[in-house]
Short mmCIF file of C-alpha atoms and ligand atoms in Angstrom, two decimals:
data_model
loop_
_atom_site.label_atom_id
_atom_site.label_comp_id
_atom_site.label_asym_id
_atom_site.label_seq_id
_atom_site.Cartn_x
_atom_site.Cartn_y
_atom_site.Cartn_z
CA UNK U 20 67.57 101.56 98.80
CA UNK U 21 71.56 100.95 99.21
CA UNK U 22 72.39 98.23 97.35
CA UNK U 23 75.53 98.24 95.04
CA UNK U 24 73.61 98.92 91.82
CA UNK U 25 72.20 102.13 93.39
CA UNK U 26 75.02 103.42 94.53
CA UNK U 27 77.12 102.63 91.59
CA UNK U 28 74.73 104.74 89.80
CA UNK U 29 74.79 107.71 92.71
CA UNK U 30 78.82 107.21 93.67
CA UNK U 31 79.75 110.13 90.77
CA UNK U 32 76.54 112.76 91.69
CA UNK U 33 76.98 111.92 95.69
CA UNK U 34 81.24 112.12 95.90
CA UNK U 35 82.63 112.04 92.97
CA UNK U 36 86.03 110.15 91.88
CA UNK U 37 87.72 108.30 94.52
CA UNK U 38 91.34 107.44 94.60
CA UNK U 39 92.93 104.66 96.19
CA UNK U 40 95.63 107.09 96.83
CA UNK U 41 95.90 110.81 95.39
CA UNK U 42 99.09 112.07 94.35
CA UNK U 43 97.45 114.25 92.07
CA UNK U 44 95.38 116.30 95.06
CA UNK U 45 98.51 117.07 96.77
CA UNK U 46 100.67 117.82 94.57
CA UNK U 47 97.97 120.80 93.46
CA UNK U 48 98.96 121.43 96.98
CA UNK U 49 102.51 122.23 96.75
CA UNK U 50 103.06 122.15 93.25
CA UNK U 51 104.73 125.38 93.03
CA UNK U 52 107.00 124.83 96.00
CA UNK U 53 108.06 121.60 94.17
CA UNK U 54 108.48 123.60 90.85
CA UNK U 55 111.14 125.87 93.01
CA UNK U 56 112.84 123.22 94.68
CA UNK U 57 113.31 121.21 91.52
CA UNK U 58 114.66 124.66 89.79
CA UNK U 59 117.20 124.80 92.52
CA UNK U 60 118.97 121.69 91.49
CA UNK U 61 118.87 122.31 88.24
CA UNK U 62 120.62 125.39 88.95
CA UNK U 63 123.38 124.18 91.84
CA UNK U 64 123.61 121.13 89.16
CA UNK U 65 124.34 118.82 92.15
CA UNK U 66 122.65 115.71 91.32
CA UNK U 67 124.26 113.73 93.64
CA UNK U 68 125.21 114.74 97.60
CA UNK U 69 123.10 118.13 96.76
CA UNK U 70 122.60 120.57 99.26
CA UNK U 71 118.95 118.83 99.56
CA UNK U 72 120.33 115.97 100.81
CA UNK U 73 121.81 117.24 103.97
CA UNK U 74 119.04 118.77 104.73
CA UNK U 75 116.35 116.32 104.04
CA UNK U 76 118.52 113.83 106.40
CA UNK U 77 118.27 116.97 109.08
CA UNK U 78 114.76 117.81 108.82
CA UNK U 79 113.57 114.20 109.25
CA UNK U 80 116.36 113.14 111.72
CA UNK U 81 115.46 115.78 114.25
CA UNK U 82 111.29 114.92 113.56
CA UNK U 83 111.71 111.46 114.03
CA UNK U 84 114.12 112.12 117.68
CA UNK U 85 117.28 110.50 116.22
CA UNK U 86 120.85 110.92 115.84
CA UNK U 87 121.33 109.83 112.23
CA UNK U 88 119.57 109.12 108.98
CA UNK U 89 120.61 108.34 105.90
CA UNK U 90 119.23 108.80 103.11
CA UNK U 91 119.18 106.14 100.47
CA UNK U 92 118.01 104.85 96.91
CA UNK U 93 115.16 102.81 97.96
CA UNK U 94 113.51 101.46 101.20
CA UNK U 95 114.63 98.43 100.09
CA UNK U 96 118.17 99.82 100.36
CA UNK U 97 117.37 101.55 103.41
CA UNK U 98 117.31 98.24 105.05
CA UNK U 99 119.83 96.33 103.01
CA UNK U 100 122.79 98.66 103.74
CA UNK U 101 122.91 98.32 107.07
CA UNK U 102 122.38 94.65 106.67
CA UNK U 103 124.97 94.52 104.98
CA UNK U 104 127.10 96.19 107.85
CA UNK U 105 126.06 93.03 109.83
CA UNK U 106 128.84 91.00 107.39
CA UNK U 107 125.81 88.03 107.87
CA UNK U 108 126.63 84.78 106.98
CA UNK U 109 124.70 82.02 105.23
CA UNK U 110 123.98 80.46 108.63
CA UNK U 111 122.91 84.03 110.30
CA UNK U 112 119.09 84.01 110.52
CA UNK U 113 117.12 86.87 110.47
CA UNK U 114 113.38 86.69 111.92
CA UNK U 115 111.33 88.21 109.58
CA UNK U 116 107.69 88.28 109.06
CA UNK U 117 105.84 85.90 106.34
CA UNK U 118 103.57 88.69 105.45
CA UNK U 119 105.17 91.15 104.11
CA UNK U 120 106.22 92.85 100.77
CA UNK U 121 109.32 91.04 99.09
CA UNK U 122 111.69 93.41 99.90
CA UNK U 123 112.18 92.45 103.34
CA UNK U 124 113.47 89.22 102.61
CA UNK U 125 115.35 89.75 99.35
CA UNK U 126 117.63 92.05 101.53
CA UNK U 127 118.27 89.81 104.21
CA UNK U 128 119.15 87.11 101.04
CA UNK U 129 120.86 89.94 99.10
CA UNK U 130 122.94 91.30 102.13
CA UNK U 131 123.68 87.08 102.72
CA UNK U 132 121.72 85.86 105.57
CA UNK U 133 119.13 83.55 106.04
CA UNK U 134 115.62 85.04 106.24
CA UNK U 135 113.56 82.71 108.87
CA UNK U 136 109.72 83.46 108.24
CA UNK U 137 107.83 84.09 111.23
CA UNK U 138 103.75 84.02 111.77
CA UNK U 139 101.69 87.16 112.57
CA UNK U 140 99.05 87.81 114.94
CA UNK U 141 95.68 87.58 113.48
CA UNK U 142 94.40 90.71 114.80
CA UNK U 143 97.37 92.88 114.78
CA UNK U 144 99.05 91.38 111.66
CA UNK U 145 102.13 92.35 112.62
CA UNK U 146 105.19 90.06 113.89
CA UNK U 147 103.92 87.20 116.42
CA UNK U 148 106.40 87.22 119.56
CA UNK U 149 105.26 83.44 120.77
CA UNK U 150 106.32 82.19 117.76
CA UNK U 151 108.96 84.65 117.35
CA UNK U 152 110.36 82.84 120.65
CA UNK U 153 109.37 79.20 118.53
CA UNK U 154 110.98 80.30 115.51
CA UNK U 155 114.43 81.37 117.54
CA UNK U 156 114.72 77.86 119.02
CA UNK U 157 113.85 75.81 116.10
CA UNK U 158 116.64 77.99 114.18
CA UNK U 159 118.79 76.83 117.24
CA UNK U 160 118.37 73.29 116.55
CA UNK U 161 118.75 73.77 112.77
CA UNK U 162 122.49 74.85 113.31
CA UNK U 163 121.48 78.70 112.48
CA UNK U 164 123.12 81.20 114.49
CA UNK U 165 119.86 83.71 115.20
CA UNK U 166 121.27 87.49 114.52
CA UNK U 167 118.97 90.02 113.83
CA UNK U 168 115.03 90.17 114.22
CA UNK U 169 113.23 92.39 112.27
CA UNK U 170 109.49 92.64 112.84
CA UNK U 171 107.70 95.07 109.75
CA UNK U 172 105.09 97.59 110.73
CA UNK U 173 102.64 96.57 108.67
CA UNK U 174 99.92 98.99 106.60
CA UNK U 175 101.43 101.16 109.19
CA UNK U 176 101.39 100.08 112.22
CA UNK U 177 104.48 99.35 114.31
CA UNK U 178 104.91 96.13 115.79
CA UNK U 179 104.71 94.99 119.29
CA UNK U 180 108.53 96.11 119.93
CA UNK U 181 107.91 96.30 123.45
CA UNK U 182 107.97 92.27 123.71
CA UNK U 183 109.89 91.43 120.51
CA UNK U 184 112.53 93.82 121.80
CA UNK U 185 112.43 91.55 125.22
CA UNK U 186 112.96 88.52 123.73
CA UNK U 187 115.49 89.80 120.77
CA UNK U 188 117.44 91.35 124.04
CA UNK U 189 117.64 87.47 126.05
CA UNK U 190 119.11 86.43 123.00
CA UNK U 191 121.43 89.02 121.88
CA UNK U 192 120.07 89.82 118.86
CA UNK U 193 119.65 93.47 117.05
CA UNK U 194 116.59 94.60 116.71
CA UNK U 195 115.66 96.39 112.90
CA UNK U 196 112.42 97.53 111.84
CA UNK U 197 111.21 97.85 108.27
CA UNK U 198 109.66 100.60 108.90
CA UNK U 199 108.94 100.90 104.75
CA UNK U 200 105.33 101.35 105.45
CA UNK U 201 105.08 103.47 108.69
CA UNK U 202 106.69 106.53 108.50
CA UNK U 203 104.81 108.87 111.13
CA UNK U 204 103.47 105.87 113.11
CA UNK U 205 104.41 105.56 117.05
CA UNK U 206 105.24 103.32 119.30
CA UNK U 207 104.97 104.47 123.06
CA UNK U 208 105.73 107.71 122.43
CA UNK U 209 108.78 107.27 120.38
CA UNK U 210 108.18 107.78 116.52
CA UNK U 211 109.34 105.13 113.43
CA UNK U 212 113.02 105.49 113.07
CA UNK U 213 113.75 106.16 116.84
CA UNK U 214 111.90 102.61 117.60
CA UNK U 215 114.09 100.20 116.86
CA UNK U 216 118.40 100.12 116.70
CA UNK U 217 117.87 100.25 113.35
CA UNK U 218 114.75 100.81 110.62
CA UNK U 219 114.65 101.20 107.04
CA UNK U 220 111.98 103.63 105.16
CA UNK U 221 110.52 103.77 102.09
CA UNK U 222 109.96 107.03 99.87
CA UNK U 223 108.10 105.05 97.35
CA UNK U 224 105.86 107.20 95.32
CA UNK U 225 102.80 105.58 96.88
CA UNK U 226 104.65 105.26 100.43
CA UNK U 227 102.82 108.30 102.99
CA UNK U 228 105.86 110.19 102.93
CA UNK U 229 106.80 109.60 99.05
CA UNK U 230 109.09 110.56 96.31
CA UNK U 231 108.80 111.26 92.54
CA UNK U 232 111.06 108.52 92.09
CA UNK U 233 112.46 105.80 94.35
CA UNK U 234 114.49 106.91 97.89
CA UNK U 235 114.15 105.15 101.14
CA UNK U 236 116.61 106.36 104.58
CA UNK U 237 118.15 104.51 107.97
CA UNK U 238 117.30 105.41 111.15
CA UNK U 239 119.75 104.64 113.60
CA UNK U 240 120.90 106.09 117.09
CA UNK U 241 124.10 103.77 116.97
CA UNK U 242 126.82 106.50 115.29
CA UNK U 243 128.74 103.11 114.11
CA UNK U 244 126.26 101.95 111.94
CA UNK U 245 125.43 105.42 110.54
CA UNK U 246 129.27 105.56 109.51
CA UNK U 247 128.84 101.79 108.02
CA UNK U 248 125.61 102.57 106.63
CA UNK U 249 126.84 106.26 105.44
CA UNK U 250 130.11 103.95 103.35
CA UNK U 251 128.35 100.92 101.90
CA UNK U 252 126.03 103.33 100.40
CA UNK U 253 128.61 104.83 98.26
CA UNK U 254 130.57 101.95 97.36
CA UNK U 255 131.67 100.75 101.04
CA UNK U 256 134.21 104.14 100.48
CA UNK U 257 135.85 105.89 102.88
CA UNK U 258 135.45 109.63 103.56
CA UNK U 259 137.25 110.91 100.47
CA UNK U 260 134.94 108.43 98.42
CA UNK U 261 137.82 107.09 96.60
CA UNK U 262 139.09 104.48 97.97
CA UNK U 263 136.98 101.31 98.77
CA UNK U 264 137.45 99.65 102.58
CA UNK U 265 134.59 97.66 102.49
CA UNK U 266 132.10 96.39 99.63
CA UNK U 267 129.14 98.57 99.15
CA UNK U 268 126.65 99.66 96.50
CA UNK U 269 125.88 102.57 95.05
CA UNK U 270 122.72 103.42 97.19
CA UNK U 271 122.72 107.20 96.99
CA UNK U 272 119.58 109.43 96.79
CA UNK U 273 119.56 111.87 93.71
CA UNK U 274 118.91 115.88 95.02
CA UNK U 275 116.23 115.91 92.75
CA UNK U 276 114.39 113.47 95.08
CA UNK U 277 115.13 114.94 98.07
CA UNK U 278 114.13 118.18 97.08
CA UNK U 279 110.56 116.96 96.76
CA UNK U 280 110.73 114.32 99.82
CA UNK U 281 111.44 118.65 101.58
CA UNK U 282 108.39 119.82 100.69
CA UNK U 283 106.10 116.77 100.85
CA UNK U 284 107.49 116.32 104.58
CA UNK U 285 106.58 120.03 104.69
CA UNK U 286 102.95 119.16 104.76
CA UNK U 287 103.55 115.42 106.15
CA UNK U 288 102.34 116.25 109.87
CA UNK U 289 99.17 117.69 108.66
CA UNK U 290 98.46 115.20 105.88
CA UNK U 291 99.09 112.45 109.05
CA UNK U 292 96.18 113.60 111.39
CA UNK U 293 93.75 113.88 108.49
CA UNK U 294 95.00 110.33 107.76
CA UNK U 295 93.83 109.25 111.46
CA UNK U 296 90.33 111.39 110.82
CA UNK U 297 89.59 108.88 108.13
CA UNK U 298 90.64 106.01 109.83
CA UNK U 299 88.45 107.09 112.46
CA UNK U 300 85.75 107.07 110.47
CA UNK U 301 86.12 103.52 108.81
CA UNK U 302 86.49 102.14 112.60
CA UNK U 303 82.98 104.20 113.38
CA UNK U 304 80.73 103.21 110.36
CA UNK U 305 81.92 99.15 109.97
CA UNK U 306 81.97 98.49 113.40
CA UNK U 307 80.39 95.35 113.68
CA UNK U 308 80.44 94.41 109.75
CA UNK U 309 84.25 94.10 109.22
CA UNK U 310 87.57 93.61 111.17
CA UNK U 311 90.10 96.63 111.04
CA UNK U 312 93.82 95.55 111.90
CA UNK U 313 94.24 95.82 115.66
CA UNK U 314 96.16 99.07 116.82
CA UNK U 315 96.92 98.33 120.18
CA UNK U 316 97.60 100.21 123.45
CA UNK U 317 99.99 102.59 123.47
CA UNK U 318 100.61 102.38 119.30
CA UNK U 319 99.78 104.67 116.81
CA UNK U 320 99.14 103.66 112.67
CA UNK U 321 100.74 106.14 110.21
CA UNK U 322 98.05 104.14 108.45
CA UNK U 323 99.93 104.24 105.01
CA UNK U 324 96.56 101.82 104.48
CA UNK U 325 93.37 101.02 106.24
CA UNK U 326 92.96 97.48 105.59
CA UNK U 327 90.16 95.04 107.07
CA UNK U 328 89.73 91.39 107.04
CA UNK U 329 86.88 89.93 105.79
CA UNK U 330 84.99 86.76 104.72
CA UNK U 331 84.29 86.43 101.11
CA UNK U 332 86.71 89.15 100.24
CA UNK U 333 87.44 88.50 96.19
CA UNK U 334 83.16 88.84 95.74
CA UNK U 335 83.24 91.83 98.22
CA UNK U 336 86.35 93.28 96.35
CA UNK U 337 84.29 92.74 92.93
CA UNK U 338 81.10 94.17 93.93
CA UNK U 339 82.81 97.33 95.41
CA UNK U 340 84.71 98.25 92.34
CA UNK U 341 81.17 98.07 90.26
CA UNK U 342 80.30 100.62 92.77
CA UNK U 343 83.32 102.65 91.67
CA UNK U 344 85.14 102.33 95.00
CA UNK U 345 89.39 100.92 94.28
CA UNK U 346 90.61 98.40 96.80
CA UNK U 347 93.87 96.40 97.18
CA UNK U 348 94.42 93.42 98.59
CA UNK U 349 98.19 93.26 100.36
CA UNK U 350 99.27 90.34 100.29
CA UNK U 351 97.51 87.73 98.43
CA UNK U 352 100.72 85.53 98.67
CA UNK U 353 102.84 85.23 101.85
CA UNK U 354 105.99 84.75 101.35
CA UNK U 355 107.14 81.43 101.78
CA UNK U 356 104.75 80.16 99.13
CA UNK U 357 106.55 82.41 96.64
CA UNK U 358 108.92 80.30 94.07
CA UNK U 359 112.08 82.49 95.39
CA UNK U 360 111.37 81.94 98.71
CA UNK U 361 109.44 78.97 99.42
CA UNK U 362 112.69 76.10 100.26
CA UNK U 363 112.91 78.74 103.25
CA UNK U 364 109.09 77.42 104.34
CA UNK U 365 108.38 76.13 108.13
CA UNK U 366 107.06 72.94 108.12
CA UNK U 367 103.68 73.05 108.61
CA UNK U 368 103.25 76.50 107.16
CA UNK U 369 102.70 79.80 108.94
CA UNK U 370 98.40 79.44 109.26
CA UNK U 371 98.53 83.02 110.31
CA UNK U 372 99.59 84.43 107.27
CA UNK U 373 98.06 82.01 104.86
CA UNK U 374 94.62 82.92 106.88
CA UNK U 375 94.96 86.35 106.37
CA UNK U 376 95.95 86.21 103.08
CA UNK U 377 93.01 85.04 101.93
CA UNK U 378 90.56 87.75 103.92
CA UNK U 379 92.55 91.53 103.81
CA UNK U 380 91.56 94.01 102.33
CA UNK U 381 92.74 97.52 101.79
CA UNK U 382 90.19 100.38 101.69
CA UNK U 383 91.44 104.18 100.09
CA UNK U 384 93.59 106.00 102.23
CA UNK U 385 94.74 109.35 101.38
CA UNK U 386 94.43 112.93 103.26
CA UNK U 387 92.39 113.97 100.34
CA UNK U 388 89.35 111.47 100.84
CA UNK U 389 86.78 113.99 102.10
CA UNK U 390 84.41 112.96 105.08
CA UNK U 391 81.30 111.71 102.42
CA UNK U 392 83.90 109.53 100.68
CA UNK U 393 85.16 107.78 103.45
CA UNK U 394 81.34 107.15 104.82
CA UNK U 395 80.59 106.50 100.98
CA UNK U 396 83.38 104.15 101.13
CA UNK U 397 81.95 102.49 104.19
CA UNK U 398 78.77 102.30 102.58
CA UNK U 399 79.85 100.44 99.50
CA UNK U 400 81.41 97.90 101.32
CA UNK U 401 78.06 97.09 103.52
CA UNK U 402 76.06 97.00 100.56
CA UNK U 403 78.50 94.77 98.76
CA UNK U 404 78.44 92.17 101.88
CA UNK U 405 75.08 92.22 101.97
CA UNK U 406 74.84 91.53 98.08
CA UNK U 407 77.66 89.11 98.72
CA UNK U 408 76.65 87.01 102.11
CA UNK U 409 73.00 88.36 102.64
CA UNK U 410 71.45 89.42 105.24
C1 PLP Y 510 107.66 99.27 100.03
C2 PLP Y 510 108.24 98.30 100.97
C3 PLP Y 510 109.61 97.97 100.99
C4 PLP Y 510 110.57 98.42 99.95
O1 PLP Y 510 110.58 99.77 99.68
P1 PLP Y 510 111.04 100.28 98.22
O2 PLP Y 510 111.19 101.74 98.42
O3 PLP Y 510 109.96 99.91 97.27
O4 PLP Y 510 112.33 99.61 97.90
C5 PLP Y 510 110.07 97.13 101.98
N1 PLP Y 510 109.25 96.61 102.89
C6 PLP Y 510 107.93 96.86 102.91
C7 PLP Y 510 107.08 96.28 103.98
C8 PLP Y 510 107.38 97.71 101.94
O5 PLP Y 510 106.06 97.95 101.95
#
């Protein structure tokens, strides 16, 4: 017998505690290498611009195959800074994707653009091109002047740049990435950050590569923008840092973060394969009873999350956490039906989002799951669809 009040009663004798995510694991890991970095600032006493700094933007410049990065406050930051080097206009639209986290459009709005919500692909979730090629003539014909596209690698994932980068080319737009959730994923070879002109990251603490704290970084090959991007982010300053030539925020990393974002990276590479063991395992055991996000040819997940889609996800969800496994479901709400967002809503809605919205569902995804969790975790959710839909 397998059914959820079984295994809710074997989950703590069979695998023990699982985490949705497991900071605690890794930082066992590496805790005294983070003790030592943390004493070196402390000691140096330079908070801000450290010596970490520097070489945080090194290390994961020359990783990632790119001239510059730029390390930053948040991932949030990370892409509104060099919006903001765009000087965008009410009028400028920026493609964006519906399903997303907030952040994506509250920079374009922030930085003074006009986010223009596109739909996803149902099986990829990721940034639709068709209507990515819809979306840039109906913004025509609304009097927009279409700038920048910028798809977001979802749980992951990068999008399909290969055609959204052929159809933001015919029209002369740039082409960012929010790249927030993705660190380590790949597209054709080339790694997040060397992808796109342009991407933003996100050193969240519960981001794959995160910090203790908030810090994000730009990517960017273009040594324009990194000067841009490298000014706004300490008030739009020139080199001395004195005097202001452009308006900017204060959008620094503090050492202190960096020094940890040096050792976590450290151990990144290694904690990303056992990332795609897992995954493999999740595509293996619910083959057939759920739908994973599509990774297509040619792309590779940094799978930041595993998430599947599902009918009758909320009684799936519920039955699964009596079993003692966590889920999360990103994104319940897309965001034009958000109050701050929704006057920006296409007519007729984005069906692709609101669809998924209702079915995803994110299983635990850490390099610390062992192999019986992530079958345990498979298990769980079987036996709560069969409690759930029979059969
Ligand atoms: C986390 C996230 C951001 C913002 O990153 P912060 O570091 O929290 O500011 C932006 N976009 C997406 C898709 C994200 O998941």
């Amino acid at each position: 017998m397998n059914g959820v009040a079984n295994l809710a009663l074997e989950r703590e004798t069979r695998v023990g505690t699982i985490a949705f995510i497991d900071l605690k694991a890794q930082q066992k890991l590496i805790r005294e290498r983070i003790e030592k970095r943390l004493l070196d600032v402390l000691d140096h006493g330079r908070y801000i611009a450290g010596p970490e700094i520097d070489e945080l933007e090194k290390t994961l410049a020359d990783k990632v195959g790119v001239q510059h990065c730029i390390a930053c406050s948040s991932g949030t930051d990370a892409l509104l800074i060099p919006m903001m080097g765009l000087k965008l206009q009410p009028t400028d639209a920026v493609f964006i994707p519906a399903f997303t986290y907030n952040a994506t459009a509250n920079a374009v709005l922030v930085a003074g653009g006009r986010p223009v919500f596109v739909d996803i692909d149902p099986s990829t979730l990721n940034m639709c091109p068709n209507d990515l090629d819809r979306r840039i003539d109906e913004a025509k014909q609304a009097g927009l002047t279409p700038r920048v596209v910028c798809p977001v690698d979802l749980f992951g994932a990068p999008a399909d740049y290969m055609t959204i980068g052929t159809i933001a080319a015919s029209h002369g737009l740039t082409l960012f990435a929010d790249g927030a959730q993705s660190f380590g994923g790949k597209h054709q070879g080339s790694w997040v950050g060397a992808i796109a002109s342009v991407t933003g990251c996100s050193f969240f603490p519960g981001k794959s590569l995160g910090a203790y704290g908030d810090g994000g970084a730009t990517f960017t090959d273009d040594d324009e923008m990194a000067e841009l991007c490298r000014s706004i982010r300490w008030h739009g300053t020139d080199n001395d840092r004195a005097i202001s030539v452009r308006v900017g925020i204060n959008g620094r990393m503090a050492s202190l973060q960096a020094a940890v974002l040096l050792e976590k990276e450290a151990i990144f590479w290694d904690e990303l394969k056992r990332r795609h063991e897992i995954a493999a395992i999740y595509a293996s055991d619910l083959d057939g009873f759920a739908t994973p996000q599509e990774i297509p040819p040619g792309i590779e997940s940094g799978y930041g999350y595993y998430t599947i889609r599902t009918v009758q996800r909320d009684a799936i969800r519920e039955a699964m956490t009596k079993i003692g496994v966590p889920t999360a479901i990103y994104y319940k709400t897309p965001l034009h039906k958000m109050p701050a967002f929704a006057h920006l809503a296409p007519e007729g809605g984005l069906p692709g989002c609101e669809a998924a919205a209702g079915q995803v569902l994110s299983l635990p995804m850490h390099p610390y799951l062992t192999d019986d969790q992530a079958h345990f975790v498979c298990d769980a959710f079987k036996a709560a669809k069969k409690e759930v839909c029979g059969g």
